[in-house]
Amino acid sequence: MRPYDIILKKRNGETLNKEEIEYMVMGYVNKDIPDYQMSAFLMAIFFKHLNNEERAILTEIMAKSGDMLDLSKIEGKKVDKHSTGGVGDKTTLVVAPIVASLGVPVAKMSGRALGHTGGTIDKLESIPGFKTSLTLDEFFENVNKYKIAVVGQTANLAPADKKIYALRDATATVDEVSLIASSIMSKKLAGGADAFVLDVKVGSGAFMKDIDSARELANAMVGIAKSHNKEAVAVLTNMDEPLGFFAGNSLEVLEAIETLKGNGDKKFVELCLTLSAWMCYLAGKDSYEKCYKLAYDSLNNGDALNKFKEFIIAQGGNPDVVQKPKDILPISNNFVEFKANKDGYISKINTEKVGVACNYLGAGRVKKEDKIDHSVGLEFLKKIGDKVSKGETIVKLYISENSDVESALNLLNDAYTIGDSDVQKLDIILDIV
Ligand code: URA
């Protein structure tokens, strides 16, 4: 076998077999295949795509290139939730305790912020004392005892994807559905869950800017899961505006706690209940409708809040954060405001720019080594469809001495469009695949 022949075969739009895909992927991981041939191979896939079977093979090979977690020490069916990334996406902080409170195990390995999107692990680290790294045995023990543990990724999951992703990033081959779906699902398969709920974001703050490409990605991911005999549901959700009222680490934990106390943004609550219901349904708890009702009850009768407190204690965090979040969380007291420059209605938001503005304040990372400032972030006082008067605050910026406030304000100015006429508010749930 020669890399040249495999590249040519894909370039000509032919279907590759398992040996050929494995030869390219593992050859690249083992440094037998150089960057330039792997780049050409990825570009051939970018233009000619992969069929369902090729996607499933690529996913499996990347998953098996590293550790394959065995979650069998955890009792019950394990359902993982994955979000393709957005701005203000703190759903895990609400969904995990809801689902765990209903007796369904949540064994979650989460990521950190990178690019314009945030990461659950950074958010949880705003809680003083909270430990995001546990040994595997501690992780299993916590899930068995409390039904919930959320940790950073320590296992060596899908190293082939890591290496190939870095090359895709440098060769303009990231945004191809087969490659994205295989990349995400290789890490999910290696993570060892039995089933997956995939929150596929759509819109200006998401990878997929329109519903058709999001649906294609969702179908590809669900198809890959099914071809590995794992159940999966994809929920297509709106990212044409930030999720909820806040973005930034401590601020999102504050919002999650308020949501668990019954004071959440309506659309954010709907998203959390929908994802929780699908997780419980896939875990075999009951019908989707009954699971939704159970999730609703848990959120409204305090069970989910109590579970959240138990979870914080189990991972070493200060439990007072639940009663007095504003006293315990590091939230900046310094702020500036982004105000409307005319009367009208918020008609459009470039949400990716909003995410980058949040990073300028120090809430995220440009490089992996960058340090996060947990105290800074954005509060969204006006969303799409809201009426504003000239001089009214649209976004409140929580800042610190290291924040680049001017760049953040300039970006917000670019990101928000104020139109003259009323526009419809956005639905949060767009489709289920
Ligand atoms: N996230 C991933 O993990 N991989 C991709 O290819 C795109 C987004």
XYZ file of C-alpha atoms and ligand atoms in Angstrom:
441
model
C 0.000 0.000 0.000
C 1.242 3.524 -0.769
C -0.134 6.776 0.630
C -0.074 8.176 -2.901
C -2.543 5.543 -4.174
C -4.928 6.087 -1.269
C -4.868 9.862 -1.720
C -5.498 9.409 -5.447
C -8.368 6.981 -4.813
C -10.131 9.462 -2.530
C -9.278 12.371 -4.818
C -11.108 10.460 -7.573
C -14.128 10.091 -5.314
C -13.809 6.368 -4.702
C -14.687 4.585 -1.470
C -11.850 3.587 0.855
C -11.763 0.342 2.798
C -10.765 -0.186 6.421
C -7.170 -1.173 5.654
C -6.633 1.973 3.602
C -8.107 4.344 6.194
C -6.200 2.624 8.994
C -2.988 2.765 6.979
C -3.311 6.557 6.578
C -4.430 7.375 10.135
C -2.052 5.113 12.034
C 0.757 5.811 9.573
C 0.331 9.499 10.371
C 0.199 8.887 14.130
C 3.335 6.727 13.930
C 5.115 9.392 11.842
C 5.497 7.082 8.815
C 3.287 9.397 6.774
C 4.419 13.036 6.581
C 2.235 16.117 7.079
C 2.140 16.896 3.363
C 0.588 13.550 2.408
C -1.872 13.607 5.303
C -2.823 17.188 4.341
C -3.507 16.086 0.764
C -5.548 13.149 2.060
C -7.639 15.453 4.285
C -8.151 17.874 1.408
C -9.315 14.977 -0.793
C -11.842 14.060 1.921
C -12.848 17.708 2.181
C -13.857 17.745 -1.482
C -15.029 14.153 -2.005
C -16.373 13.373 1.500
C -16.789 10.000 3.211
C -19.792 7.710 3.082
C -21.425 6.385 6.258
C -19.273 3.292 6.384
C -16.036 5.215 5.855
C -17.034 7.656 8.613
C -17.712 4.817 11.040
C -14.334 3.240 10.215
C -12.417 6.508 10.588
C -14.141 7.147 13.928
C -13.297 3.692 15.253
C -9.659 3.881 14.206
C -9.209 7.300 15.845
C -11.055 6.145 18.995
C -8.870 3.046 19.307
C -5.653 5.035 18.829
C -5.688 5.752 22.599
C -7.405 4.696 25.828
C -10.878 3.172 25.518
C -12.560 3.859 28.853
C -14.391 1.006 30.479
C -17.272 2.437 32.516
C -18.588 -0.982 33.536
C -17.684 -0.243 37.183
C -20.504 2.308 37.109
C -23.934 0.816 37.704
C -26.663 1.492 35.148
C -26.773 2.737 31.594
C -24.379 5.622 31.002
C -25.629 8.409 28.745
C -23.216 11.177 27.790
C -24.189 14.671 26.641
C -22.077 16.619 24.197
C -22.457 20.188 22.994
C -20.790 21.296 19.786
C -19.994 24.576 21.551
C -21.561 27.969 21.991
C -21.531 31.191 23.992
C -22.979 31.104 27.505
C -23.487 27.353 27.286
C -23.719 26.290 30.912
C -26.243 23.491 30.310
C -24.083 20.747 31.865
C -24.199 22.567 35.220
C -27.989 22.269 35.244
C -28.625 19.109 33.223
C -26.153 16.906 35.130
C -27.765 17.476 38.565
C -31.293 17.139 37.149
C -30.472 13.797 35.523
C -28.487 12.528 38.532
C -31.341 13.506 40.880
C -33.536 11.115 38.883
C -31.148 8.229 39.574
C -29.539 8.197 36.127
C -25.708 8.114 36.345
C -23.844 11.109 34.936
C -20.169 10.283 34.391
C -18.971 13.326 32.536
C -15.570 14.216 31.171
C -15.665 17.825 30.075
C -13.388 20.213 28.264
C -11.893 23.629 28.831
C -12.504 26.881 26.995
C -10.835 27.276 23.633
C -11.632 29.751 20.877
C -14.831 31.755 21.318
C -16.610 29.060 23.362
C -16.362 28.342 27.078
C -15.618 25.075 28.869
C -17.458 23.405 31.750
C -14.254 22.589 33.638
C -13.157 26.244 33.764
C -16.634 27.219 34.946
C -16.596 24.668 37.774
C -13.150 25.834 38.841
C -14.699 29.211 39.758
C -16.112 27.446 42.811
C -13.487 27.683 45.570
C -12.013 24.267 46.420
C -13.743 22.390 43.581
C -11.523 19.594 42.234
C -11.864 18.850 38.537
C -9.307 16.060 38.519
C -10.160 12.791 40.219
C -8.524 9.403 39.769
C -10.580 6.997 37.680
C -11.457 5.043 40.830
C -12.626 8.216 42.629
C -14.601 9.124 39.521
C -16.369 5.731 39.442
C -16.936 5.812 43.203
C -18.530 9.280 43.087
C -20.840 8.307 40.233
C -21.930 5.138 42.028
C -22.486 6.999 45.301
C -23.946 10.319 44.120
C -24.853 9.476 40.487
C -22.745 12.416 39.347
C -19.126 13.347 38.709
C -17.747 15.906 36.270
C -14.003 15.900 35.639
C -11.492 17.191 33.120
C -10.284 14.779 30.509
C -7.254 12.943 31.925
C -7.289 9.749 29.887
C -5.487 9.744 26.552
C -8.667 9.818 24.443
C -8.326 9.571 20.661
C -4.752 10.913 20.240
C -5.027 10.350 16.473
C -7.859 12.888 16.376
C -5.761 15.368 18.347
C -2.900 15.113 15.862
C -5.139 15.185 12.801
C -7.236 18.062 14.189
C -4.092 20.197 14.592
C -3.238 19.524 10.949
C -6.820 20.277 9.814
C -6.672 23.543 11.704
C -3.575 24.551 9.725
C -4.776 23.317 6.309
C -8.349 24.698 6.092
C -9.898 21.245 6.394
C -11.809 21.623 9.663
C -15.266 22.375 8.343
C -16.186 19.151 6.574
C -19.066 17.184 8.035
C -17.444 13.703 7.957
C -14.266 14.992 9.551
C -16.082 16.957 12.279
C -18.475 14.091 13.048
C -15.685 11.478 13.179
C -13.542 13.768 15.315
C -16.259 14.379 17.906
C -17.570 10.811 17.927
C -14.081 9.245 18.223
C -13.675 11.002 21.585
C -17.227 10.075 22.604
C -16.729 6.393 21.745
C -13.409 6.319 23.594
C -15.194 7.868 26.606
C -17.128 4.623 27.013
C -20.766 5.774 27.378
C -23.616 3.558 26.190
C -25.608 6.328 24.510
C -25.282 9.985 23.576
C -27.371 13.146 23.574
C -25.782 15.562 21.126
C -26.585 19.268 21.421
C -25.789 20.530 17.938
C -25.671 24.322 17.978
C -26.847 26.257 14.953
C -26.254 29.912 14.125
C -23.851 32.825 14.327
C -22.127 31.538 17.486
C -21.862 27.933 16.311
C -19.665 25.858 14.044
C -22.675 25.228 11.830
C -24.155 28.538 10.757
C -27.327 27.214 9.117
C -29.906 24.557 9.920
C -29.180 22.386 6.876
C -25.499 21.955 7.638
C -26.300 21.405 11.329
C -28.816 18.717 10.379
C -26.222 17.072 8.155
C -23.711 17.067 11.027
C -26.337 15.741 13.434
C -27.260 12.925 11.042
C -23.606 12.057 10.556
C -22.955 11.872 14.312
C -26.089 9.860 15.053
C -25.236 7.552 12.122
C -21.716 6.944 13.474
C -23.089 6.159 16.948
C -25.624 3.727 15.505
C -23.054 1.948 13.395
C -21.202 1.274 16.659
C -24.416 -0.044 18.221
C -24.850 2.983 20.476
C -28.051 4.959 20.661
C -27.895 8.692 20.006
C -30.261 11.637 19.717
C -29.222 15.021 18.349
C -31.043 18.159 19.446
C -30.511 21.105 17.098
C -30.493 24.284 19.172
C -30.276 27.978 18.460
C -26.972 29.805 18.816
C -27.954 32.979 16.947
C -27.816 34.687 20.339
C -25.945 33.827 23.553
C -27.575 31.232 25.772
C -29.229 32.682 28.878
C -28.241 35.937 30.564
C -24.534 35.475 31.215
C -21.233 34.369 29.658
C -18.052 34.044 31.693
C -17.052 31.505 34.273
C -18.310 32.620 37.723
C -21.248 34.401 36.101
C -22.369 31.191 34.393
C -22.111 29.222 37.640
C -24.231 31.940 39.274
C -26.791 31.610 36.466
C -26.813 27.809 36.745
C -27.505 28.030 40.494
C -30.268 30.589 39.944
C -31.739 28.278 37.304
C -31.642 25.338 39.733
C -33.512 27.604 42.194
C -36.254 28.125 39.622
C -35.137 31.578 38.408
C -33.749 30.605 35.004
C -34.183 32.158 31.590
C -37.175 30.472 29.931
C -35.335 29.319 26.814
C -32.346 28.101 28.773
C -34.666 26.129 31.058
C -36.422 24.611 28.052
C -33.095 23.505 26.615
C -31.975 21.989 29.935
C -35.248 20.093 30.376
C -35.171 18.811 26.800
C -31.596 17.535 27.093
C -32.276 16.038 30.541
C -35.390 14.282 29.252
C -33.519 12.749 26.306
C -30.724 11.583 28.598
C -33.198 9.908 30.977
C -35.128 8.430 28.058
C -31.986 6.912 26.511
C -31.031 5.577 29.951
C -34.306 3.658 29.845
C -36.034 5.510 32.674
C -39.373 6.087 30.979
C -41.032 7.582 27.871
C -39.638 10.931 26.678
C -42.777 12.769 27.857
C -42.616 11.238 31.341
C -38.885 11.949 31.546
C -39.552 15.603 30.638
C -42.112 15.835 33.436
C -39.697 14.185 35.908
C -36.964 16.642 34.889
C -39.395 19.554 35.267
C -40.391 18.368 38.746
C -36.779 17.879 39.835
C -35.939 21.416 38.768
C -38.961 22.867 40.512
C -39.052 20.877 43.747
C -35.421 21.487 44.739
C -34.156 17.944 44.069
C -31.793 19.085 41.323
C -30.479 21.928 43.504
C -29.836 19.497 46.382
C -28.056 17.157 43.984
C -25.910 20.056 42.766
C -24.913 20.810 46.373
C -24.064 17.150 47.007
C -21.956 17.155 43.836
C -20.058 20.306 44.883
C -19.306 18.799 48.302
C -18.264 15.452 46.789
C -15.659 17.206 44.639
C -14.314 19.411 47.448
C -16.066 22.689 46.565
C -17.453 25.209 49.055
C -21.147 24.243 49.442
C -22.077 27.787 50.605
C -21.935 28.663 46.899
C -25.471 27.287 46.645
C -26.985 29.604 49.278
C -24.770 32.639 48.722
C -23.312 32.396 45.209
C -22.570 36.109 44.964
C -20.508 36.001 48.187
C -18.570 32.877 47.294
C -17.921 33.169 43.567
C -15.222 35.543 42.362
C -17.350 38.049 40.430
C -15.813 41.380 39.496
C -17.306 44.531 41.042
C -16.007 46.658 38.195
C -18.096 47.031 35.138
C -18.724 49.124 32.054
C -21.804 49.103 29.848
C -22.373 48.663 26.160
C -25.300 50.921 25.255
C -27.669 51.306 22.335
C -26.679 54.074 19.924
C -30.246 54.455 18.644
C -33.847 53.488 19.323
C -35.090 50.234 17.787
C -35.114 46.468 18.198
C -32.206 44.052 18.547
C -32.502 42.344 15.180
C -29.268 40.373 14.837
C -26.345 39.286 16.993
C -23.059 37.915 15.726
C -22.677 35.559 18.667
C -19.173 34.416 17.776
C -18.016 38.034 18.133
C -19.763 38.210 21.503
C -17.762 35.129 22.573
C -14.530 36.744 21.425
C -15.468 39.976 23.269
C -15.836 37.882 26.422
C -12.341 36.508 25.802
C -10.936 40.034 25.501
C -12.086 40.547 29.074
C -10.070 37.469 30.114
C -12.803 34.819 30.390
C -11.367 32.449 27.774
C -8.205 31.355 26.046
C -6.593 32.000 22.717
C -3.818 29.489 23.421
C -4.086 26.361 25.559
C -1.579 27.746 28.094
C -3.503 31.040 28.661
C -4.804 31.690 32.171
C -8.505 32.285 32.728
C -9.921 35.124 34.816
C -12.975 33.610 36.492
C -14.333 36.968 37.663
C -15.014 38.601 34.299
C -17.744 38.154 31.703
C -20.842 39.562 30.077
C -24.446 40.027 31.177
C -26.948 40.154 28.347
C -29.716 42.576 29.225
C -31.238 42.621 25.728
C -31.656 39.729 23.324
C -33.053 39.361 19.800
C -36.523 40.906 19.482
C -36.094 43.190 22.535
C -36.895 46.863 22.181
C -34.135 49.313 23.105
C -33.952 53.071 23.503
C -30.890 55.122 22.696
C -28.529 55.043 25.708
C -30.069 51.912 27.209
C -27.660 49.167 28.327
C -27.539 46.129 26.058
C -24.622 44.293 27.666
C -22.959 44.802 31.042
C -19.242 43.962 30.978
C -17.669 42.657 34.211
C -14.025 43.607 33.882
C -10.654 43.367 35.620
C -7.412 45.326 35.285
C -6.201 42.902 32.596
C -9.325 43.179 30.425
C -9.009 44.722 26.986
C -12.213 46.710 27.421
C -11.843 48.854 24.328
C -11.506 45.855 21.987
C -14.425 44.122 23.706
C -16.670 47.195 23.310
C -15.666 47.589 19.661
C -16.489 43.961 18.993
C -19.871 44.225 20.728
C -20.585 47.270 18.609
C -19.893 45.153 15.505
C -21.820 42.190 16.872
C -25.189 43.849 17.619
C -27.542 45.145 14.935
C -30.387 47.420 15.968
C -33.172 47.452 13.397
C -36.166 49.748 13.046
C -38.882 47.133 13.088
C -39.997 44.461 15.493
C -38.436 40.999 14.898
C -39.567 37.628 16.141
C -37.876 36.182 19.218
C -35.922 33.005 18.474
C -36.986 29.470 19.338
C -34.359 27.524 21.240
C -35.134 23.970 20.062
C -34.996 23.801 16.273
C -35.181 20.093 15.504
C -34.535 16.606 16.838
C -32.586 14.061 14.796
N -14.941 19.718 17.646
C -14.179 18.601 17.548
O -13.898 17.939 18.524
N -13.742 18.242 16.302
C -14.037 18.936 15.189
O -13.624 18.546 14.121
C -14.813 20.096 15.317
C -15.262 20.458 16.570
